[in-house]
Amino acid sequence: MAEIDRFLPLLMQHEEEGLLCPVLSHGKVHFMWIKHSNLYRILVLKAAAVVCIVQVFTEYFKELEEESIQDNFVVVYELLDELMDFGFPQTTDSKILQEYITQEGAKLEVGKSKVPTTVTNAVSWRSEGIKYKKNEVFIDVIESINVLVNANGSVMSSDIVGSIKLKTMLSGMPELRLGLNDRVLFGLTGRDKGKTVVMEDVKFHQCVRLSRFDSDRTISFIPPDGESELMSYRINTHVKPLIWIESVIEKFSHSRVEIMVKGGKEFLMRAHFGLPSVENNELEGKPPVTVKFEIPYFTVSGIQVRYMKIIEKSGYQALPWVRYITQSGDYQLRTNV
């Protein structure tokens, strides 16, 4: 409520500068407003709420842009009505919203007049009565490497951004417990054998019991059906470049440029460019070499899924499958001209 006091001074400032618009921002808070007679109607959103709304709209419209908002404004109003209630976030999972807010073109269809059970359940992200002939869980551990190497070959900055994604095909209302080689967990239990990792900036899906994780680092949850991102993390560590690039650019008079790119010890690319004779005395930039790659069956941090326990009252047996992928994030090597 304290944020609303900032609205009028901010509005007056924008009026004086001639920059008035229906959305005003102050720090991480955004004001969406209209004026009717002498009354201002204001919607106050934090940045996190804006991200949530963008994710939901993208699920519905695929491409979120001005035209898609205009073509589907009825759906937008309906979604906003369900996303927020008296200023508090309510149902924010797009899969649950799609159960009773359906879309065909620019029209809104209401499939059921009653509120679906997922909204009133304690487990709002999963419907009851789900059944599969074969119960399976697919776990993808995906790590992206961010590396910046200067022209002298020194690593200036590096870190690892990871995520654990699930594709859950399980009947009923199962409880899952995921075990990782978490260094904090091993320290609590007195086990400090083998490779362990220290995860920072850990973010969980709403299904994870945070109190349980805070107390004993157990990742316990009832999963959403289908595909979801269970968690994301960051590992702030020095990363030795997995793929090394050497580039040499030579200029011959004003008509030819030769570029040599050497990757690791196995590949060499040499390119010749014939150019028109052009004089240019201005200093030219030195763009970095950006590398894109994907390495299966490997994580650079060494994170491992130690176990996945699946508990369901019917007692069925389920198969967990684990896949590891390392890929390039912002991976740049500055050139030496």
CSV table of C-alpha atoms in Angstrom, one decimal:
chain,number,residue,atom,x,y,z
A,1,MET,CA,0.0,0.0,0.0
A,2,ALA,CA,2.9,2.3,0.6
A,3,GLU,CA,3.7,2.2,-3.2
A,4,ILE,CA,0.5,3.9,-4.1
A,5,ASP,CA,1.7,7.2,-2.5
A,6,ARG,CA,4.4,7.4,-5.2
A,7,PHE,CA,1.8,7.4,-8.1
A,8,LEU,CA,0.7,11.1,-8.1
A,9,PRO,CA,4.2,12.6,-7.8
A,10,LEU,CA,5.3,10.3,-10.6
A,11,LEU,CA,2.3,11.2,-12.7
A,12,MET,CA,2.9,15.0,-12.2
A,13,GLN,CA,6.5,14.6,-13.1
A,14,HIS,CA,5.7,12.8,-16.4
A,15,GLU,CA,3.0,15.4,-17.2
A,16,GLU,CA,5.6,18.2,-16.8
A,17,GLU,CA,8.0,16.4,-19.1
A,18,GLY,CA,5.3,15.6,-21.7
A,19,LEU,CA,6.0,11.8,-21.3
A,20,LEU,CA,2.6,10.8,-20.0
A,21,CYS,CA,1.6,7.2,-20.8
A,22,PRO,CA,-0.8,4.6,-19.4
A,23,VAL,CA,2.0,2.6,-17.7
A,24,LEU,CA,4.4,4.3,-15.3
A,25,SER,CA,7.3,2.6,-13.6
A,26,HIS,CA,9.1,3.3,-10.3
A,27,GLY,CA,11.9,0.8,-9.5
A,28,LYS,CA,10.4,-2.7,-9.7
A,29,VAL,CA,6.8,-1.4,-9.4
A,30,HIS,CA,4.6,-0.6,-12.4
A,31,PHE,CA,1.4,1.5,-12.3
A,32,MET,CA,-1.2,0.8,-15.0
A,33,TRP,CA,-3.9,3.6,-14.8
A,34,ILE,CA,-6.9,5.3,-16.4
A,35,LYS,CA,-8.7,8.4,-15.3
A,36,HIS,CA,-12.5,8.6,-15.2
A,37,SER,CA,-13.9,12.1,-14.3
A,38,ASN,CA,-11.7,12.9,-11.3
A,39,LEU,CA,-11.1,9.3,-10.3
A,40,TYR,CA,-7.9,7.4,-11.0
A,41,ARG,CA,-8.1,3.7,-11.3
A,42,ILE,CA,-4.7,2.1,-10.8
A,43,LEU,CA,-3.3,-1.4,-11.1
A,44,VAL,CA,-0.1,-1.8,-9.2
A,45,LEU,CA,2.2,-4.6,-10.3
A,46,LYS,CA,5.7,-5.8,-9.2
A,47,ALA,CA,8.2,-6.9,-11.8
A,48,ALA,CA,7.7,-10.6,-10.8
A,49,ALA,CA,4.0,-10.3,-11.5
A,50,VAL,CA,4.6,-8.8,-14.9
A,51,VAL,CA,6.9,-11.8,-15.8
A,52,CYS,CA,4.1,-14.2,-14.7
A,53,ILE,CA,1.5,-12.4,-16.8
A,54,VAL,CA,3.9,-12.5,-19.8
A,55,GLN,CA,4.4,-16.2,-19.4
A,56,VAL,CA,0.7,-16.9,-19.3
A,57,PHE,CA,-0.1,-14.7,-22.3
A,58,THR,CA,2.7,-16.4,-24.3
A,59,GLU,CA,1.2,-19.8,-23.5
A,60,TYR,CA,-2.1,-18.6,-24.9
A,61,PHE,CA,-1.0,-16.5,-27.9
A,62,LYS,CA,2.4,-18.0,-28.7
A,63,GLU,CA,3.7,-14.6,-30.0
A,64,LEU,CA,3.1,-11.8,-27.5
A,65,GLU,CA,2.9,-8.5,-29.3
A,66,GLU,CA,0.6,-5.6,-29.9
A,67,GLU,CA,-1.5,-7.3,-32.6
A,68,SER,CA,-2.0,-10.5,-30.5
A,69,ILE,CA,-3.2,-8.5,-27.5
A,70,GLN,CA,-5.7,-6.5,-29.7
A,71,ASP,CA,-7.0,-9.7,-31.4
A,72,ASN,CA,-7.5,-11.4,-28.1
A,73,PHE,CA,-8.5,-8.6,-25.7
A,74,VAL,CA,-11.5,-10.6,-24.4
A,75,VAL,CA,-9.2,-13.4,-23.3
A,76,VAL,CA,-6.8,-10.9,-21.8
A,77,TYR,CA,-9.5,-9.4,-19.6
A,78,GLU,CA,-10.7,-12.9,-18.5
A,79,LEU,CA,-7.1,-14.0,-17.7
A,80,LEU,CA,-6.4,-10.9,-15.7
A,81,ASP,CA,-9.6,-11.5,-13.8
A,82,GLU,CA,-8.5,-15.0,-12.9
A,83,LEU,CA,-4.8,-14.2,-12.3
A,84,MET,CA,-5.5,-11.5,-9.6
A,85,ASP,CA,-8.1,-11.2,-6.9
A,86,PHE,CA,-8.3,-8.1,-4.7
A,87,GLY,CA,-4.7,-7.4,-5.7
A,88,PHE,CA,-3.4,-10.9,-4.8
A,89,PRO,CA,-2.1,-13.5,-7.2
A,90,GLN,CA,-4.4,-16.5,-7.5
A,91,THR,CA,-4.2,-19.1,-10.3
A,92,THR,CA,-1.0,-18.4,-12.2
A,93,ASP,CA,-0.4,-21.8,-13.9
A,94,SER,CA,-1.3,-21.6,-17.6
A,95,LYS,CA,-2.2,-25.3,-17.7
A,96,ILE,CA,-4.8,-24.9,-15.0
A,97,LEU,CA,-6.2,-21.7,-16.6
A,98,GLN,CA,-6.6,-23.5,-19.9
A,99,GLU,CA,-9.0,-26.0,-18.3
A,100,TYR,CA,-11.7,-23.4,-18.1
A,101,ILE,CA,-10.6,-20.5,-20.2
A,102,THR,CA,-10.3,-21.8,-23.8
A,103,GLN,CA,-9.6,-19.8,-26.9
A,104,GLU,CA,-10.5,-20.2,-30.6
A,105,GLY,CA,-9.1,-17.4,-32.7
A,106,ALA,CA,-10.0,-14.1,-31.0
A,107,LYS,CA,-13.0,-15.6,-29.2
A,108,LEU,CA,-13.4,-16.8,-25.7
A,109,GLU,CA,-15.2,-20.0,-24.9
A,110,VAL,CA,-16.1,-21.0,-21.4
A,111,GLY,CA,-16.0,-24.8,-21.2
A,112,LYS,CA,-17.6,-25.2,-17.7
A,113,SER,CA,-19.7,-22.9,-15.7
A,114,LYS,CA,-18.4,-24.2,-12.4
A,115,VAL,CA,-14.9,-23.6,-11.1
A,116,PRO,CA,-12.6,-26.6,-11.9
A,117,THR,CA,-11.4,-28.6,-8.9
A,118,THR,CA,-7.8,-27.6,-9.5
A,119,VAL,CA,-8.5,-24.1,-8.4
A,120,THR,CA,-10.0,-25.1,-5.0
A,121,ASN,CA,-7.7,-28.1,-4.4
A,122,ALA,CA,-4.7,-27.9,-2.0
A,123,VAL,CA,-2.7,-29.0,-5.1
A,124,SER,CA,-3.9,-26.4,-7.6
A,125,TRP,CA,-1.3,-27.3,-10.2
A,126,ARG,CA,-2.5,-30.8,-10.8
A,127,SER,CA,-5.9,-32.3,-11.6
A,128,GLU,CA,-7.3,-35.4,-9.9
A,129,GLY,CA,-8.0,-38.7,-11.7
A,130,ILE,CA,-5.0,-38.7,-14.0
A,131,LYS,CA,-4.3,-42.1,-15.4
A,132,TYR,CA,-1.5,-43.6,-17.6
A,133,LYS,CA,-1.0,-47.1,-18.8
A,134,LYS,CA,2.7,-46.8,-18.3
A,135,ASN,CA,4.0,-44.6,-15.5
A,136,GLU,CA,7.2,-42.7,-16.3
A,137,VAL,CA,9.2,-39.6,-15.3
A,138,PHE,CA,11.7,-38.0,-17.6
A,139,ILE,CA,14.3,-35.8,-15.9
A,140,ASP,CA,16.4,-33.3,-18.0
A,141,VAL,CA,19.4,-31.7,-16.2
A,142,ILE,CA,20.4,-28.8,-18.5
A,143,GLU,CA,23.3,-26.5,-17.8
A,144,SER,CA,24.3,-23.4,-19.8
A,145,ILE,CA,27.8,-22.1,-19.6
A,146,ASN,CA,28.4,-18.4,-19.7
A,147,VAL,CA,32.1,-17.5,-20.5
A,148,LEU,CA,33.9,-14.4,-21.6
A,149,VAL,CA,37.5,-14.8,-22.7
A,150,ASN,CA,39.7,-11.8,-23.5
A,151,ALA,CA,42.0,-11.5,-26.5
A,152,ASN,CA,44.9,-12.7,-24.4
A,153,GLY,CA,43.2,-16.0,-23.6
A,154,SER,CA,42.3,-15.2,-19.9
A,155,VAL,CA,38.8,-16.0,-18.6
A,156,MET,CA,37.3,-12.7,-17.5
A,157,SER,CA,34.0,-14.1,-16.2
A,158,SER,CA,32.3,-17.4,-16.1
A,159,ASP,CA,29.4,-19.1,-14.4
A,160,ILE,CA,26.9,-22.0,-14.9
A,161,VAL,CA,23.1,-21.6,-15.1
A,162,GLY,CA,21.2,-24.8,-14.7
A,163,SER,CA,17.7,-26.1,-14.7
A,164,ILE,CA,16.0,-29.4,-14.0
A,165,LYS,CA,13.0,-30.0,-16.2
A,166,LEU,CA,10.4,-32.8,-15.8
A,167,LYS,CA,8.1,-34.6,-18.2
A,168,THR,CA,5.7,-36.4,-15.8
A,169,MET,CA,3.5,-39.2,-16.9
A,170,LEU,CA,2.2,-40.6,-13.6
A,171,SER,CA,-1.3,-41.7,-12.5
A,172,GLY,CA,-3.0,-40.5,-9.4
A,173,MET,CA,-1.5,-38.0,-7.0
A,174,PRO,CA,2.1,-39.2,-6.5
A,175,GLU,CA,4.7,-37.7,-4.2
A,176,LEU,CA,8.2,-37.5,-5.6
A,177,ARG,CA,11.5,-37.0,-3.8
A,178,LEU,CA,14.5,-35.9,-5.7
A,179,GLY,CA,18.1,-36.4,-4.4
A,180,LEU,CA,21.1,-34.5,-5.8
A,181,ASN,CA,24.8,-34.5,-4.9
A,182,ASP,CA,24.2,-31.2,-2.9
A,183,ARG,CA,27.1,-30.3,-0.8
A,184,VAL,CA,24.9,-28.7,1.9
A,185,LEU,CA,22.9,-31.9,2.2
A,186,PHE,CA,26.0,-34.0,2.4
A,187,GLY,CA,27.3,-31.7,5.2
A,188,LEU,CA,24.0,-32.0,7.2
A,189,THR,CA,24.1,-35.8,6.9
A,190,GLY,CA,27.8,-36.2,7.5
A,191,ARG,CA,28.4,-37.7,4.1
A,192,ASP,CA,31.1,-35.8,2.2
A,193,LYS,CA,32.2,-38.4,-0.3
A,194,GLY,CA,32.6,-37.9,-4.0
A,195,LYS,CA,31.8,-35.0,-6.2
A,196,THR,CA,29.4,-32.4,-4.7
A,197,VAL,CA,28.1,-29.1,-5.9
A,198,VAL,CA,27.1,-25.8,-4.3
A,199,MET,CA,24.0,-24.3,-5.8
A,200,GLU,CA,23.1,-20.6,-5.5
A,201,ASP,CA,20.0,-18.6,-6.5
A,202,VAL,CA,17.9,-21.7,-6.3
A,203,LYS,CA,14.3,-21.2,-7.6
A,204,PHE,CA,11.6,-23.9,-7.3
A,205,HIS,CA,8.3,-24.6,-8.9
A,206,GLN,CA,5.4,-23.9,-6.6
A,207,CYS,CA,4.9,-27.6,-6.1
A,208,VAL,CA,8.1,-28.0,-4.0
A,209,ARG,CA,7.6,-28.0,-0.3
A,210,LEU,CA,10.0,-25.1,0.6
A,211,SER,CA,9.8,-25.7,4.4
A,212,ARG,CA,11.0,-29.3,3.9
A,213,PHE,CA,13.9,-28.1,1.7
A,214,ASP,CA,14.9,-25.4,4.2
A,215,SER,CA,15.0,-27.8,7.1
A,216,ASP,CA,16.8,-30.8,5.6
A,217,ARG,CA,17.4,-30.0,1.9
A,218,THR,CA,14.9,-32.6,0.7
A,219,ILE,CA,13.2,-31.8,-2.6
A,220,SER,CA,9.7,-33.2,-2.0
A,221,PHE,CA,6.8,-32.4,-4.3
A,222,ILE,CA,3.6,-33.5,-6.0
A,223,PRO,CA,4.5,-32.8,-9.7
A,224,PRO,CA,2.4,-31.1,-12.4
A,225,ASP,CA,1.2,-33.3,-15.1
A,226,GLY,CA,3.2,-33.2,-18.3
A,227,GLU,CA,6.2,-30.8,-18.9
A,228,SER,CA,7.4,-28.4,-16.2
A,229,GLU,CA,10.5,-26.8,-14.8
A,230,LEU,CA,11.1,-28.1,-11.4
A,231,MET,CA,13.9,-25.8,-10.4
A,232,SER,CA,16.7,-23.5,-11.6
A,233,TYR,CA,20.0,-22.7,-10.0
A,234,ARG,CA,23.3,-20.9,-10.6
A,235,ILE,CA,26.8,-22.1,-9.8
A,236,ASN,CA,29.4,-19.3,-9.5
A,237,THR,CA,32.6,-21.0,-10.3
A,238,HIS,CA,35.6,-20.7,-12.5
A,239,VAL,CA,34.8,-22.6,-15.7
A,240,LYS,CA,37.6,-23.7,-18.0
A,241,PRO,CA,36.4,-23.2,-21.6
A,242,LEU,CA,35.2,-26.5,-23.1
A,243,ILE,CA,35.7,-25.2,-26.6
A,244,TRP,CA,38.6,-23.0,-27.5
A,245,ILE,CA,38.7,-20.7,-30.4
A,246,GLU,CA,41.7,-18.8,-31.8
A,247,SER,CA,41.1,-16.2,-34.5
A,248,VAL,CA,43.5,-14.2,-36.5
A,249,ILE,CA,42.5,-11.5,-38.9
A,250,GLU,CA,45.0,-10.2,-41.4
A,251,LYS,CA,44.5,-7.3,-43.9
A,252,PHE,CA,46.3,-7.1,-47.1
A,253,SER,CA,46.3,-3.6,-48.6
A,254,HIS,CA,42.7,-2.5,-49.1
A,255,SER,CA,41.3,-5.3,-51.1
A,256,ARG,CA,41.6,-8.6,-49.2
A,257,VAL,CA,41.0,-9.8,-45.7
A,258,GLU,CA,42.0,-13.2,-44.4
A,259,ILE,CA,40.4,-14.7,-41.3
A,260,MET,CA,41.6,-17.8,-39.6
A,261,VAL,CA,39.6,-19.5,-36.9
A,262,LYS,CA,41.1,-22.5,-35.0
A,263,GLY,CA,38.9,-24.5,-32.7
A,264,GLY,CA,40.6,-26.7,-30.2
A,265,LYS,CA,43.3,-28.9,-31.7
A,266,GLU,CA,41.1,-30.6,-34.4
A,267,PHE,CA,39.5,-28.0,-36.6
A,268,LEU,CA,40.8,-25.2,-38.6
A,269,MET,CA,38.8,-22.8,-40.8
A,270,ARG,CA,40.4,-20.3,-43.1
A,271,ALA,CA,38.4,-17.8,-45.1
A,272,HIS,CA,39.4,-15.3,-47.7
A,273,PHE,CA,37.3,-12.2,-48.6
A,274,GLY,CA,37.9,-10.2,-51.8
A,275,LEU,CA,36.8,-6.6,-51.1
A,276,PRO,CA,36.6,-3.5,-53.2
A,277,SER,CA,39.4,-1.1,-52.7
A,278,VAL,CA,38.0,1.2,-50.0
A,279,GLU,CA,40.0,3.6,-47.8
A,280,ASN,CA,38.8,3.8,-44.2
A,281,ASN,CA,40.9,5.6,-41.6
A,282,GLU,CA,38.4,5.1,-38.8
A,283,LEU,CA,39.1,2.5,-36.1
A,284,GLU,CA,37.2,-0.7,-36.6
A,285,GLY,CA,35.6,-2.7,-33.8
A,286,LYS,CA,36.8,-6.1,-32.7
A,287,PRO,CA,33.7,-8.3,-32.5
A,288,PRO,CA,34.0,-11.4,-30.3
A,289,VAL,CA,33.6,-14.9,-31.6
A,290,THR,CA,30.3,-16.3,-30.3
A,291,VAL,CA,30.2,-20.1,-29.9
A,292,LYS,CA,27.1,-22.3,-30.0
A,293,PHE,CA,27.3,-25.9,-28.9
A,294,GLU,CA,25.5,-28.8,-27.1
A,295,ILE,CA,27.1,-31.7,-25.3
A,296,PRO,CA,24.8,-34.6,-24.3
A,297,TYR,CA,25.4,-37.0,-21.4
A,298,PHE,CA,27.5,-34.4,-19.5
A,299,THR,CA,27.3,-31.6,-17.0
A,300,VAL,CA,30.2,-29.3,-16.5
A,301,SER,CA,29.4,-28.7,-12.8
A,302,GLY,CA,29.2,-32.4,-12.0
A,303,ILE,CA,25.7,-32.3,-10.7
A,304,GLN,CA,24.0,-35.7,-10.5
A,305,VAL,CA,20.6,-37.1,-9.8
A,306,ARG,CA,21.3,-39.6,-7.0
A,307,TYR,CA,17.8,-40.9,-6.7
A,308,MET,CA,14.1,-40.2,-7.6
A,309,LYS,CA,11.6,-41.8,-5.3
A,310,ILE,CA,8.0,-42.1,-6.5
A,311,ILE,CA,5.4,-42.8,-3.9
A,312,GLU,CA,1.7,-43.3,-4.7
A,313,LYS,CA,-1.1,-44.9,-2.6
A,314,SER,CA,-1.9,-47.4,-5.3
A,315,GLY,CA,1.7,-48.7,-5.1
A,316,TYR,CA,2.4,-48.8,-8.8
A,317,GLN,CA,6.0,-49.1,-10.1
A,318,ALA,CA,7.3,-46.1,-12.1
A,319,LEU,CA,10.4,-45.7,-14.2
A,320,PRO,CA,12.5,-42.5,-13.9
A,321,TRP,CA,14.8,-41.6,-16.8
A,322,VAL,CA,17.6,-39.0,-16.5
A,323,ARG,CA,19.3,-37.1,-19.2
A,324,TYR,CA,22.2,-34.6,-18.9
A,325,ILE,CA,22.9,-31.8,-21.3
A,326,THR,CA,25.5,-29.1,-21.4
A,327,GLN,CA,25.0,-26.2,-23.8
A,328,SER,CA,26.4,-22.8,-24.6
A,329,GLY,CA,24.9,-19.8,-22.9
A,330,ASP,CA,26.6,-16.4,-23.4
A,331,TYR,CA,29.9,-18.0,-24.7
A,332,GLN,CA,32.2,-15.4,-26.2
A,333,LEU,CA,35.9,-15.2,-27.0
A,334,ARG,CA,37.3,-11.8,-27.9
A,335,THR,CA,39.4,-11.7,-31.1
A,336,ASN,CA,42.9,-10.5,-31.4
A,337,VAL,CA,43.3,-8.5,-34.6
